[in-house]
Amino acid sequence: MSSQTNQKISRRQFFFVIIQTQIGVGILALPFDLHHTAKQDGWISLLIAGVLIQLLLFLLWWLAKRFPSKDYFQIQEYVLSRWFGKVTSFLYVIYFCSVGILIVLIYSRLISIWVLPNTPFWVLGFMMVFICLYMVCCSLLVIARLYMMFAALLIIMVVFIFYSAKDSKLMYIFPVGEAGWSNIIAGIDMGILSFLGFIVSLVLYSKTEGTAKEKLVAIQSAQAFVFTFYLAIVLITFTFFSTQEMALVPQPVLYMLKSYEFPIVARIDLFFISTWIVFVATSLSTYLLMSSLGLTTIFKSLPTKWATIGVAVTIFITATYIGYDISKLNNFNTYVKKGGYIFSIGLPLVVLIFSFFRKSPAKEGASS
Amino acid sequence: MIRFIICNLCTLLILTGCWDQRQFKNVKLTLTIGYDEGEEGEIYETVSIPTVKGSEGIVEETVQVLSSDARTPLDARDKIDQMISESFNPSKVKVVLIGDELAKSDIYPLLDNFYRNPNSNLNAQLTIVEGTAKEAINFNSTGDTKISEYISGILKGASSATHAHADNMQMLWGELIEEGEDFTLPLLKVDEESDVIKFNGLGLMREDYYTGIKISPEQSTLFLLMEGNKGNVARMTRKVLDDQPTPILEYITFQVLDFDRKMKIRPEGKEVNVDMALNLDIHVTEYPHDHLVDEKIIEDLNNDLSNILTEEASEIFSITQEANSDVFSIGRMLKAYHPDVWKELDWAEGYKDVTFNPKVEVTIQNHGIIN
């Protein structure tokens, strides 16, 4: 494994890794969440959030560009001094674990509601975590190749979603602006949360081939791709369901597909869920990967294998402890969402600002 | 040791079917469900359950029809479960029938369980039965077709002949709960004299109850065209002449080849005007007078039919206004495109005050293979 870890992934693979991390457990509920705060104007919120994230990604890229040979955890140690950097890195590991737990929680809950009502939580959780552990135990390069292959499944999703567009009524997103600007702005929050996962572009930056500019293109276009995909889903579900109806369907994408029946496939929603599971697994794997990467950077003597297994076990045990309990899930969800702002936006920006007081190692090397 | 653990884990993965398996042999699929009004606010649920018996070659199918009084639809399901050997599964329901008396009160509570449970088939058709649903489900046709197939066949035929919508339960849901948007449900009637179940028009719904007012089967084709829906075939027969030697000569039958509907809402202050322009390109399929080459005759027929249908369109608008059923989604369109006007209106009664200006324009495009 160690020989392969140094091998870098190509820019195209980098693109797919970002996409696969961002598109995950949230897509089923995304239109509902946006609608919840901003009513039928939720798509405007998404639009604004998409633009903001592009700007933010530029800043993150700027930070990564200054230290091209260091990964994000090493940058922290360098910029924030060794011990303080290690502490924040550890907090990151905890955050990535929490996101992993949240993914397992939401995933198992959904599967339980839609498909397997009698299956106990630990079985669903175990299968998901185990599969991801198996995937992450390979090298980054293998993971990236897998992700690229899985991206073909996106076509199935897109076809299903666009198929339902035939029954949509454009009338339902009018009048534009009815929710009022305050609600639209509140909706941006939901929009940004749906894009979380972009932090992977900062973490894996140094493990990608190419010049800084080329990498920026990969990052920005991945984000643009995810944004377009989300916007399509949101617009189609918003026009498919009436405004009142949207408030009643927490998983609008599935619900929309449930109303169709093809000659051989009676329940398209189940097909969609099966493809969706792959995207859940890829997101979870990335978080698993990032956590173990963080752990091995902090504790240099820790073998990657044990770090990954440790993280997976932690995720599984904590998720099983919370289980189907909705109030615990909601609490946990709120914390992780707040954490998202701190770890994906706040801290990287702080590191960026501090990095100006430090010499870039590249220049350091040049001057010596 | 590690290999042992891995083997164990793999077996565990294979075992996952155990909790949630639903085997066909353990359930009785019901294909038709009917609801009627029961006593003292209860509902009366009727289901038909086909059972296939025999295995080698000779397959015998028996249909069991069961009914029960209950508080709620799922309560009724429990009670019916207690009467049958296996448990009862509604995930393949094809038609849901509601008796007209029950439909006149809120129908949403009856449907909630379909929308709420992931196993239900939202592609089922919802229908109102004039009389009771029980009667329709108990109906024994001379043929050996199942009642579910018979009824869904009638509805399918009606929708392809542009008499009814093909909307399934999911499509109706939006219209059911959205403000400023109502819908119609197909009406069925058990005709005891001729021993058939027949399509008997479209019931106008207001919010979530049946108003009791309907669009007749003859008007339903024009009505659906006015809504912007056309099935495979849209055929109408209208009277265009008077004082003919025999009455059959007074009629023309035509098929709509193509249509174009434009609806324009013009709010003037608090008054709402709706202009509807409907252009029909038709194909004459029956007109025993011949002489359909003469441009003058064709022109006259075009004008006559346009006038007749325009008048009929006004009549249809006033029927929907009488029922206060906003089937043309005028309210929702107002809200979407004229939100200021919408805020000032009280739509509970507002639909009745809308002024409709229909204009139907008919053009004969061809007249079959004879003149």
PDB file of C-alpha atoms in Angstrom, chain B residues 36 55 58 71 122 133 140 166 354:
ATOM      1  CA  ASP B  36     -68.683   3.295   0.651  1.00  0.00           C
ATOM      2  CA  SER B  55     -50.832 -26.218 -10.199  1.00  0.00           C
ATOM      3  CA  ILE B  58     -55.448 -26.767 -14.890  1.00  0.00           C
ATOM      4  CA  ARG B  71     -63.393   3.441  11.232  1.00  0.00           C
ATOM      5  CA  LEU B 122     -49.734   5.103  -6.792  1.00  0.00           C
ATOM      6  CA  ALA B 133     -68.649   0.681  -4.865  1.00  0.00           C
ATOM      7  CA  ASN B 140     -70.472 -10.422 -12.186  1.00  0.00           C
ATOM      8  CA  ALA B 166     -55.430   8.830 -17.568  1.00  0.00           C
ATOM      9  CA  VAL B 354     -64.835  34.574 -13.673  1.00  0.00           C
TER      10      VAL B 354
END
